[in-house]
PDB file of C-alpha atoms and ligand atoms in Angstrom:
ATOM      1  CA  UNK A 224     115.524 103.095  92.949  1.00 36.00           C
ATOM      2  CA  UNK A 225     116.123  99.578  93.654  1.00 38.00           C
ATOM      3  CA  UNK A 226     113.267  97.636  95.822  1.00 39.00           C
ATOM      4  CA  UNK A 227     113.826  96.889  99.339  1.00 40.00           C
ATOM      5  CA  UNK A 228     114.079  93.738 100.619  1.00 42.00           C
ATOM      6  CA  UNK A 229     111.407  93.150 103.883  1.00 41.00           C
ATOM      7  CA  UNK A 230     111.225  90.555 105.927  1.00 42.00           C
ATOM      8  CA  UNK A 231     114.090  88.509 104.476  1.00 42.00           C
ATOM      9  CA  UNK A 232     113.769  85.141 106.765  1.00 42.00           C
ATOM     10  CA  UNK A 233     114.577  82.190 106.284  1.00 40.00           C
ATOM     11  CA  UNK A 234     112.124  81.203 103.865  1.00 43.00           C
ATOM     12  CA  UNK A 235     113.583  82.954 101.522  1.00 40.00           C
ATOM     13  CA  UNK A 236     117.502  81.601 101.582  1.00 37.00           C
ATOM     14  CA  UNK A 237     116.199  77.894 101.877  1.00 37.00           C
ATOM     15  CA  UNK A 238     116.908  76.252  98.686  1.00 39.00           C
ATOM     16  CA  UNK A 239     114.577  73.535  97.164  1.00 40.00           C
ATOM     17  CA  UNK A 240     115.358  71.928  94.012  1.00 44.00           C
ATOM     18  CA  UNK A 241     111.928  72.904  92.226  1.00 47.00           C
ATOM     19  CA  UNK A 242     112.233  72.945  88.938  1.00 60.00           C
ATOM     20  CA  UNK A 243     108.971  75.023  87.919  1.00 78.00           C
ATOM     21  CA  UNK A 244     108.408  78.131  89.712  1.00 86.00           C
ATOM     22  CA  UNK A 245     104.460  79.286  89.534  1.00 90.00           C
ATOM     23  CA  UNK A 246     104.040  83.336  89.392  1.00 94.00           C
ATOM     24  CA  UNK A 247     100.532  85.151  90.340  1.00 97.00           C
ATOM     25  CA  UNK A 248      99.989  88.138  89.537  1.00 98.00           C
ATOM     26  CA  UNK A 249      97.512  90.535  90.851  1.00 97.00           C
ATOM     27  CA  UNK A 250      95.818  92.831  88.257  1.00 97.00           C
ATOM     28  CA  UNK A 251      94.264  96.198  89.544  1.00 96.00           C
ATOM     29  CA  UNK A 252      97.922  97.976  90.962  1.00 97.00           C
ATOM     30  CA  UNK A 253     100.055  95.610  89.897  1.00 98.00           C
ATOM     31  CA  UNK A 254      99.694  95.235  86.740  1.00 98.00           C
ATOM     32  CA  UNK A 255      97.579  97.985  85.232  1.00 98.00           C
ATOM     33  CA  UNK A 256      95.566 101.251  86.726  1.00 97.00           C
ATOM     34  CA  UNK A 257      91.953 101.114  84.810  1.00 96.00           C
ATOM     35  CA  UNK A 258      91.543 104.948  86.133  1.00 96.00           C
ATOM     36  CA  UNK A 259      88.307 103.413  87.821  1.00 94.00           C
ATOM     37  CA  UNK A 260      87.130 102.063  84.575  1.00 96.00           C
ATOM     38  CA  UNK A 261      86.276  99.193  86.759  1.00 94.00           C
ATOM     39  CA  UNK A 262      84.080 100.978  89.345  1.00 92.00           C
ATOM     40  CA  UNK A 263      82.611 103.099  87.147  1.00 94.00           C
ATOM     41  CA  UNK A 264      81.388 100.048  85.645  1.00 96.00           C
ATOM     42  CA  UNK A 265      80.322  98.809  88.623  1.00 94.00           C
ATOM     43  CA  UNK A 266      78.283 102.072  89.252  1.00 93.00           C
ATOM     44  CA  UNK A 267      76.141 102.068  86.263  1.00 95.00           C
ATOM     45  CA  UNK A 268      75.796  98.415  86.307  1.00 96.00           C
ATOM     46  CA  UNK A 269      73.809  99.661  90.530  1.00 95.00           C
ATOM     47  CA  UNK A 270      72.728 101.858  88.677  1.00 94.00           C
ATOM     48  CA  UNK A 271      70.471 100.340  85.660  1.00 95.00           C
ATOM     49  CA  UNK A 272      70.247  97.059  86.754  1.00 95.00           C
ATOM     50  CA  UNK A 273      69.126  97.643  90.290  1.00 95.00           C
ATOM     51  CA  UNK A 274      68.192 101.348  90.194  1.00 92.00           C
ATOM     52  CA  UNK A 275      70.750 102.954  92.574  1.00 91.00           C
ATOM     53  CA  UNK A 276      70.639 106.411  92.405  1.00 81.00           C
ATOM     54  CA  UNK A 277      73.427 107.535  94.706  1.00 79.00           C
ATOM     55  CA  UNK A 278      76.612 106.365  95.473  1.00 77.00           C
ATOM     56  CA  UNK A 279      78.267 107.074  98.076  1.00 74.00           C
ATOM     57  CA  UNK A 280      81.351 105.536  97.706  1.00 70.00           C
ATOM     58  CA  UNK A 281      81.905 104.090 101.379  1.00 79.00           C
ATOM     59  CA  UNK A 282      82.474 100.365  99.907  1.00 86.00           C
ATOM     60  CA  UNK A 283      85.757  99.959  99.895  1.00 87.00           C
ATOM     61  CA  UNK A 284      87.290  98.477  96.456  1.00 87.00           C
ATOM     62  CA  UNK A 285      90.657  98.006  96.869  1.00 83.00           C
ATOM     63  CA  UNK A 286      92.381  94.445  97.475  1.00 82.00           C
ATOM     64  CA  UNK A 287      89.067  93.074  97.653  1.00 90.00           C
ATOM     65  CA  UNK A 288      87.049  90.846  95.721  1.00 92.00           C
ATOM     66  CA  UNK A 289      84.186  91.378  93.294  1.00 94.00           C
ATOM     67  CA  UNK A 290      82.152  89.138  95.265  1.00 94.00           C
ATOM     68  CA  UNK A 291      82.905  90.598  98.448  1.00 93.00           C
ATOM     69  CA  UNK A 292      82.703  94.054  97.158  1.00 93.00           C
ATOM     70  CA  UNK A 293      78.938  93.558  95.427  1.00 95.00           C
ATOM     71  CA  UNK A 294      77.906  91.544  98.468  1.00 94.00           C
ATOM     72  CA  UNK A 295      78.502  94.991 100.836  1.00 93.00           C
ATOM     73  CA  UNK A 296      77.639  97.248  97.922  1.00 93.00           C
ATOM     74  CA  UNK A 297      73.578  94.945  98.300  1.00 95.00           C
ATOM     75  CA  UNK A 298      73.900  95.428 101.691  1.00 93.00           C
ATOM     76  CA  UNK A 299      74.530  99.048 101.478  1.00 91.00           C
ATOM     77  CA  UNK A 300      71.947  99.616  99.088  1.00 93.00           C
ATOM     78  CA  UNK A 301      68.999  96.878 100.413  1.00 93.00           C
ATOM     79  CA  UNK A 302      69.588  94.474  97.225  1.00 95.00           C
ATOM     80  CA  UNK A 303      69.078  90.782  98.063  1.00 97.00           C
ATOM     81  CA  UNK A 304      72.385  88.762  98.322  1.00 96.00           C
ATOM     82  CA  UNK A 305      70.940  86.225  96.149  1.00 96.00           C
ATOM     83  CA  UNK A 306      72.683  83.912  93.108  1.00 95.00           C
ATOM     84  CA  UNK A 307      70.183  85.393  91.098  1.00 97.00           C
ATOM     85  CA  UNK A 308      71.169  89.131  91.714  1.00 97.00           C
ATOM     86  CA  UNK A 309      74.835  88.504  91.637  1.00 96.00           C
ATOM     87  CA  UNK A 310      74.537  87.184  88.156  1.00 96.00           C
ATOM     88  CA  UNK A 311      72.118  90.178  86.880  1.00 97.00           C
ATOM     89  CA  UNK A 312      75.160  92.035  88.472  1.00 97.00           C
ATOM     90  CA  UNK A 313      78.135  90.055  86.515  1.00 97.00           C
ATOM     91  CA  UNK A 314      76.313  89.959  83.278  1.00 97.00           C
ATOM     92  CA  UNK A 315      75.537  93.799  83.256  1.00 97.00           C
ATOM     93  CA  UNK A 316      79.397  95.005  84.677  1.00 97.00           C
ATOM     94  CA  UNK A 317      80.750  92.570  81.495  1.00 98.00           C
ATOM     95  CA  UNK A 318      78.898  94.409  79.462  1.00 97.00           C
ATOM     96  CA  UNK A 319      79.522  97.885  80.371  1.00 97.00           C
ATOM     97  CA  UNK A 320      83.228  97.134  81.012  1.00 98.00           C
ATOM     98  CA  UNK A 321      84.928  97.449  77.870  1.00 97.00           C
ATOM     99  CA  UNK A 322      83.078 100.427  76.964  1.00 98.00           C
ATOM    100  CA  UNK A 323      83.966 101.919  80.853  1.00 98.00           C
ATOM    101  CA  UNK A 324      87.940 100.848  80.178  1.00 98.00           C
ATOM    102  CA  UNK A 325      87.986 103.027  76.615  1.00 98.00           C
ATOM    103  CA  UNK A 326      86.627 105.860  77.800  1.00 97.00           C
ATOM    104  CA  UNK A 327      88.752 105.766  80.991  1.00 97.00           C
ATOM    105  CA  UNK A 328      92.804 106.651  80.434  1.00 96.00           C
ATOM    106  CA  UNK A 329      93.994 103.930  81.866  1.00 97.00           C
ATOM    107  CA  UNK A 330      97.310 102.677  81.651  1.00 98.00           C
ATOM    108  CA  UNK A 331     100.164  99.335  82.108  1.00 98.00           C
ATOM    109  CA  UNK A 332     102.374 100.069  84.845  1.00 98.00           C
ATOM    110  CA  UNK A 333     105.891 100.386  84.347  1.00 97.00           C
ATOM    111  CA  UNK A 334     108.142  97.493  83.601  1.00 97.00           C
ATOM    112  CA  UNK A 335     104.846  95.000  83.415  1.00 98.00           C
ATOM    113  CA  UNK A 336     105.320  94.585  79.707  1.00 97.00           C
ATOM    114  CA  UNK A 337     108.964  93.612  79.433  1.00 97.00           C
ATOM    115  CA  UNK A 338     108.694  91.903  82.971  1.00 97.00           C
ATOM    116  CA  UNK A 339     105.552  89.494  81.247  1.00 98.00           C
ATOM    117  CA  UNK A 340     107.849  89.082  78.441  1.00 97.00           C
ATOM    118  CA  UNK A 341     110.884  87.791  80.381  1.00 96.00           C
ATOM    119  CA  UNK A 342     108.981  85.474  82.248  1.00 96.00           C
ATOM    120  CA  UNK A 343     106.677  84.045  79.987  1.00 95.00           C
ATOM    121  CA  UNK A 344     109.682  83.049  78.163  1.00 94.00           C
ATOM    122  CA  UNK A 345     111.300  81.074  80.676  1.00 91.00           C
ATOM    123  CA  UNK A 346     110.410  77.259  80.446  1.00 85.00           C
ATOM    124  CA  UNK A 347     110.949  76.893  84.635  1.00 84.00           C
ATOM    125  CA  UNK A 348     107.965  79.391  85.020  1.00 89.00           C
ATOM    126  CA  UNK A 349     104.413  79.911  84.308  1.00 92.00           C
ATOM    127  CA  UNK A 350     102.331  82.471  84.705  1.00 96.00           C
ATOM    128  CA  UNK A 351      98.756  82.634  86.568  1.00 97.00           C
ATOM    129  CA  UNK A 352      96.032  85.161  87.797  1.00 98.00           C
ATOM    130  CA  UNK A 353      95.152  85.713  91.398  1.00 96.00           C
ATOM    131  CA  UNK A 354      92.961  88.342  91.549  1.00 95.00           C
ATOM    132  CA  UNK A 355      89.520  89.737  93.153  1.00 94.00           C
ATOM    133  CA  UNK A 356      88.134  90.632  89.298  1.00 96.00           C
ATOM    134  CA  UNK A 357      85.688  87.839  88.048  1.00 96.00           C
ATOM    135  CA  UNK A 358      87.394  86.140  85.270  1.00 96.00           C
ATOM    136  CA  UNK A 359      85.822  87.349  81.912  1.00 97.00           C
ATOM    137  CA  UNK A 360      86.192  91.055  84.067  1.00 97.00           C
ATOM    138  CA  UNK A 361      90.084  90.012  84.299  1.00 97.00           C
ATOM    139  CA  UNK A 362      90.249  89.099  80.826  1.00 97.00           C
ATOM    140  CA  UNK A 363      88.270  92.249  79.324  1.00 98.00           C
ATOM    141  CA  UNK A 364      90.869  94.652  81.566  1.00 98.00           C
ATOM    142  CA  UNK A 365      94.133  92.199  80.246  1.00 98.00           C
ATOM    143  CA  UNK A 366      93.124  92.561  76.734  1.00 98.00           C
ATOM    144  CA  UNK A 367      92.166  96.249  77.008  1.00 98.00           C
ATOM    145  CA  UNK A 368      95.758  96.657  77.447  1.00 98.00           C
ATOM    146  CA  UNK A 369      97.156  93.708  75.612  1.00 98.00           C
ATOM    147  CA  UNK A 370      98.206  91.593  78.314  1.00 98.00           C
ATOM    148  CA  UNK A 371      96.049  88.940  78.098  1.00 97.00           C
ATOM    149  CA  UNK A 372      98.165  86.322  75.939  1.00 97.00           C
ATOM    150  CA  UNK A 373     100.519  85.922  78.966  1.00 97.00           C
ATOM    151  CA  UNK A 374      97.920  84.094  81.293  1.00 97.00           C
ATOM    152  CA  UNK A 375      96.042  81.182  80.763  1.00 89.00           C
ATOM    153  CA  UNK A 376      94.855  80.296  84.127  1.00 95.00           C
ATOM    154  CA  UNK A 377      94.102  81.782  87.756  1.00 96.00           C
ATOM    155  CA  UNK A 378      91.943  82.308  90.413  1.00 96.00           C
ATOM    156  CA  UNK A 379      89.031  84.979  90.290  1.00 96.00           C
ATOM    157  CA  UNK A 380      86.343  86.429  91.920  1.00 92.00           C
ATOM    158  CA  UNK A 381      83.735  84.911  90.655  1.00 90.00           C
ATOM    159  CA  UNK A 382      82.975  82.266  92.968  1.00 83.00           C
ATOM    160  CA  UNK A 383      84.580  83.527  96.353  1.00 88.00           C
ATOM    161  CA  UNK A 384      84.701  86.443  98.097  1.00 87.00           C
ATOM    162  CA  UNK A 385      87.497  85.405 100.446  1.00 90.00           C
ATOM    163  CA  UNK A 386      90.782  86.087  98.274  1.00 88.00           C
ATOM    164  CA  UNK A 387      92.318  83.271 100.573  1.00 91.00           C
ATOM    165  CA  UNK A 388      90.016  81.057  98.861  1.00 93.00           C
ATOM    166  CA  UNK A 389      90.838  82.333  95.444  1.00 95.00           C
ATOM    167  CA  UNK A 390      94.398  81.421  96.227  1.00 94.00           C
ATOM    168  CA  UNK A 391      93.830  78.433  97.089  1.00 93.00           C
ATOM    169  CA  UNK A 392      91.737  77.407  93.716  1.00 94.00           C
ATOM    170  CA  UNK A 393      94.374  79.454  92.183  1.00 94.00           C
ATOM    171  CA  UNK A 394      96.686  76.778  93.064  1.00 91.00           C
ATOM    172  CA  UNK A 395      94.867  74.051  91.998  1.00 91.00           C
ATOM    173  CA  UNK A 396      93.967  75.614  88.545  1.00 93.00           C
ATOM    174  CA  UNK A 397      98.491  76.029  88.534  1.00 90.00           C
ATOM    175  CA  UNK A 398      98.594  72.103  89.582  1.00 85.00           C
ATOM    176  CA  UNK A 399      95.790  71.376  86.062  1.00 87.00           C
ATOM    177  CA  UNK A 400      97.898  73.549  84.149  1.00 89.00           C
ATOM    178  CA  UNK A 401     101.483  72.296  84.687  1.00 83.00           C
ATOM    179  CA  UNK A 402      99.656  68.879  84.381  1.00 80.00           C
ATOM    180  CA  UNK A 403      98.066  69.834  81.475  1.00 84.00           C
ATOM    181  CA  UNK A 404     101.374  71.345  80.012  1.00 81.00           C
ATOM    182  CA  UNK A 405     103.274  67.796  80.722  1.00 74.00           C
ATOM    183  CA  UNK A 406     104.574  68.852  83.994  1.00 71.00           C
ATOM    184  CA  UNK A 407     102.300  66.169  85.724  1.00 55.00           C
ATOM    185  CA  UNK A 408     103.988  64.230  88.633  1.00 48.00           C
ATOM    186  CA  UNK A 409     105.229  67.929  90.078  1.00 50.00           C
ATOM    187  CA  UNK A 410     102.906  69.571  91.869  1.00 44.00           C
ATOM    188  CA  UNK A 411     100.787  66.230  92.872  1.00 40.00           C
ATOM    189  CA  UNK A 412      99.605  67.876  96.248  1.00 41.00           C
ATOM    190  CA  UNK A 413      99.815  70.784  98.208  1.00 47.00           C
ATOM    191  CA  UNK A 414     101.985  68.620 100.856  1.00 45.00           C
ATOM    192  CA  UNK A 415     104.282  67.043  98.065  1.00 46.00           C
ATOM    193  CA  UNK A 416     104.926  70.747  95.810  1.00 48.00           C
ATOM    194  CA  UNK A 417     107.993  72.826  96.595  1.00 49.00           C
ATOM    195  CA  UNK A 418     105.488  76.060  97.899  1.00 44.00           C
ATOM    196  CA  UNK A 419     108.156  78.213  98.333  1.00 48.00           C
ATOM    197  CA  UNK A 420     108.633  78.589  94.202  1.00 80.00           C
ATOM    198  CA  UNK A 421     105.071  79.894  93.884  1.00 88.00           C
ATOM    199  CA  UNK A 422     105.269  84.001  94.198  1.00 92.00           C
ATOM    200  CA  UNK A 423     102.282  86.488  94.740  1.00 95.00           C
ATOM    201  CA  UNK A 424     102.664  89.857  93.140  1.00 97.00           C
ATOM    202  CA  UNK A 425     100.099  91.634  94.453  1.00 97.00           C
ATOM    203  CA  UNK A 426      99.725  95.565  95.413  1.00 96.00           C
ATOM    204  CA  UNK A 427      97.818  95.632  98.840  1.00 95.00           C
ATOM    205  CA  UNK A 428      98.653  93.752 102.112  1.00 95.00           C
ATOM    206  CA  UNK A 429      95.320  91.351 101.364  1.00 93.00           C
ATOM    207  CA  UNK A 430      97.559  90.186  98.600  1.00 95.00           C
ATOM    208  CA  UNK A 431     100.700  89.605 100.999  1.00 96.00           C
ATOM    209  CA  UNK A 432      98.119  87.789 103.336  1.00 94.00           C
ATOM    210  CA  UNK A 433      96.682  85.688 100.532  1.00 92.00           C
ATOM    211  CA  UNK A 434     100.168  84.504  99.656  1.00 93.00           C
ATOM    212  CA  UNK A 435     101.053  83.761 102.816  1.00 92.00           C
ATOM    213  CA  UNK A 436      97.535  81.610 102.971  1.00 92.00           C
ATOM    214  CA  UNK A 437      98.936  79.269 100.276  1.00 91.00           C
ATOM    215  CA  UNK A 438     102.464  79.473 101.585  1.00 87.00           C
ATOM    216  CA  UNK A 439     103.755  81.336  98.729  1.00 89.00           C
ATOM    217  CA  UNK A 440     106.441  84.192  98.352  1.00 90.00           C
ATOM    218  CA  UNK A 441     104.817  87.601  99.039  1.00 94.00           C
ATOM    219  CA  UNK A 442     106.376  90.281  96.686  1.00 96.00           C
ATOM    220  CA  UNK A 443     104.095  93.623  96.887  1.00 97.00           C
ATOM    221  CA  UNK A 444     104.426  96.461  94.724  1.00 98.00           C
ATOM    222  CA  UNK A 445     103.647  99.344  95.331  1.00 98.00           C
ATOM    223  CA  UNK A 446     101.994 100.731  91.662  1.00 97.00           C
ATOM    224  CA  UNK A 447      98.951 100.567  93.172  1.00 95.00           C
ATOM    225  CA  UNK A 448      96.211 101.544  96.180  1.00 86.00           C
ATOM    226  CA  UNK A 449      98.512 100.537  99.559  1.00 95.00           C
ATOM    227  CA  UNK A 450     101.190 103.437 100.127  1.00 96.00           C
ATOM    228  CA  UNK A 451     104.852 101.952 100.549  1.00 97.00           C
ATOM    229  CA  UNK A 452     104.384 102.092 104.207  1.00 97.00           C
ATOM    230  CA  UNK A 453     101.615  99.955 104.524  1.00 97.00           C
ATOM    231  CA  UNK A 454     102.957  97.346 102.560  1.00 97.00           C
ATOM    232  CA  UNK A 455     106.214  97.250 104.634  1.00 97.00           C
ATOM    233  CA  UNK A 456     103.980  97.085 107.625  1.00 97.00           C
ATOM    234  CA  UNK A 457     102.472  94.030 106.112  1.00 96.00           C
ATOM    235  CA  UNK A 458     105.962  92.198 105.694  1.00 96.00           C
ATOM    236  CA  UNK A 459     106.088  91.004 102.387  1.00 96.00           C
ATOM    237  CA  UNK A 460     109.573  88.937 101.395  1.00 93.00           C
ATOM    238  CA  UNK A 461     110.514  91.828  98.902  1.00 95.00           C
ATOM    239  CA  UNK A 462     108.831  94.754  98.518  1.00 97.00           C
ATOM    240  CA  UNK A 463     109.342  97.113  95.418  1.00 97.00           C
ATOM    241  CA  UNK A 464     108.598 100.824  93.687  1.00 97.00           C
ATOM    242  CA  UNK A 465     107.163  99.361  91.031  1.00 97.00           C
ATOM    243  CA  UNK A 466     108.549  96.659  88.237  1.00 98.00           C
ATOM    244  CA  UNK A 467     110.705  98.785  86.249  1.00 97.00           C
ATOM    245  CA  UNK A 468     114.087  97.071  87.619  1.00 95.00           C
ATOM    246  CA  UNK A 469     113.369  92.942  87.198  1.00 93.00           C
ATOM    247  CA  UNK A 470     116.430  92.398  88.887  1.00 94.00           C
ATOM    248  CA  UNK A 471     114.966  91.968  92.509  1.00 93.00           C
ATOM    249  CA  UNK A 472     112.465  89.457  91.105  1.00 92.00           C
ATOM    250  CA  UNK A 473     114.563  87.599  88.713  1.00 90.00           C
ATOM    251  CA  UNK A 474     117.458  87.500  91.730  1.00 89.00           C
ATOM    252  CA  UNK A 475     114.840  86.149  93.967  1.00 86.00           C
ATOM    253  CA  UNK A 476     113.816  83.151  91.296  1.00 83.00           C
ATOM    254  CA  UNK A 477     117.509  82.299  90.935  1.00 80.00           C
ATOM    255  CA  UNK A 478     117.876  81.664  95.081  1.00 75.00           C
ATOM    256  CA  UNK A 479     115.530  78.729  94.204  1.00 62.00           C
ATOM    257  CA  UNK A 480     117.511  77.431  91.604  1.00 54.00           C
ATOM    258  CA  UNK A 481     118.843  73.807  91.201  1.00 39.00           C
TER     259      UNK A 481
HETATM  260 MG1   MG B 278      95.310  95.076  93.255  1.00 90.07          MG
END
């Protein structure tokens, strides 16, 4: 079934003469379903590192950040909000995470591999992370499922728990890339970059609202923890199933075309 186009304005049918187009991707939904290897790591991490003995499962997970998610998780459970903890916390969910995502049946969701493909090949596109997962947590899931070779840079969880602020250092690390990659003198400044070719693909409306935070095109998916509804409610600029059919999101690329 073909995605449905929400909230078609007229962001979307302006026409800027970008030549690079910048995609983020969310992970957890969007592109792959860890079967809660993720919180299951995050459980025995409370659980031997801090000495948790119940859970209770009223944090929510979803759409969230790991910082924000271990910062009410200490609250829940009395733990001290402190540098200190949060790294005994990172270090000890890294290590029981790739053990947590093999015994879990997790799984790619559809169209993600041949989607990556298509776009990583394009030379007007790159490819970034913006996610809640702290970055060697990102990486571990991506190469659990062999996704990893299509991103080299992103924003993360590691150092806010805001995912508007992890958008915004998501950009930035896009700016040091294309730099990096020779496409210096594009995106010089926030002011100066053609926003409207950088696309969130994220599955819950705090991804819609973090792409609307850096001005970017909102395209939720709904693979993930928000049902269809919710998204809609949250007006992305296309909404989809899921990312069997590229067509929507390729169609959407070639509106910003030269
Ligand atoms: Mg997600």
């Amino acid at each position: 079934m073909p995605g449905k186009r929400e909230n078609s304005g007229s962001r979307i049918k302006l026409k800027y003469n970008s030549t690079m187009h910048i995609c983020f991707f969310d992970i957890d939904g969007t592109l792959i379903l860890t079967d809660g290897a993720g919180q299951e790591a995050f459980v025995q991490t409370f659980t031997d590192e801090f000495g948790v003995g119940r859970w209770n499962g009223k944090v929510e997970f979803s759409g969230r950040s790991d910082r924000a998610i271990v910062a009410d998780l200490f609250s829940e459970f009395g733990i001290a909000n402190t540098e200190e903890n949060w790294e005994r916390f990172a270090v000890g969910y890294i290590e029981r995470l790739p053990e947590t995502l093999t015994e879990r049946t997790g799984r790619i969701l559809p169209g993600v591999k041949p989607l990556l493909e298509t776009l990583h090949s394009r030379p007007d596109l790159v490819l970034g992370l913006l996610t809640g997962n702290i970055r060697a947590g990102s990486f571990q899931k991506l190469r659990h499922f062999g996704l990893a070779d299509y991103f080299s840079f992103g924003g993360y969880g590691d150092l806010h728990a805001d995912r508007n602020q992890i958008a915004a250092v998501a950009l930035d690390a896009a700016k040091t890339h294309l730099a990096a990659i020779g496409q210096a003198g594009l995106p010089l400044s926030r002011n100066h970059y053609p926003l409207q070719s950088v696309l969130v693909i994220g599955d819950t409306p705090n991804d819609i609202r973090c792409a609307r935070s850096i001005d970017a095109v909102a395209i939720a998916v709904a693979t993930g923890f928000s049902p269809y509804e919710d998204l809609a409610a949250a007006g992305p600029d296309l909404l989809l199933n899921d990312l069997s059919d590229p067509t929507p999101l390729l169609s959407l690329l070639e509106e910003w075309k030269i």
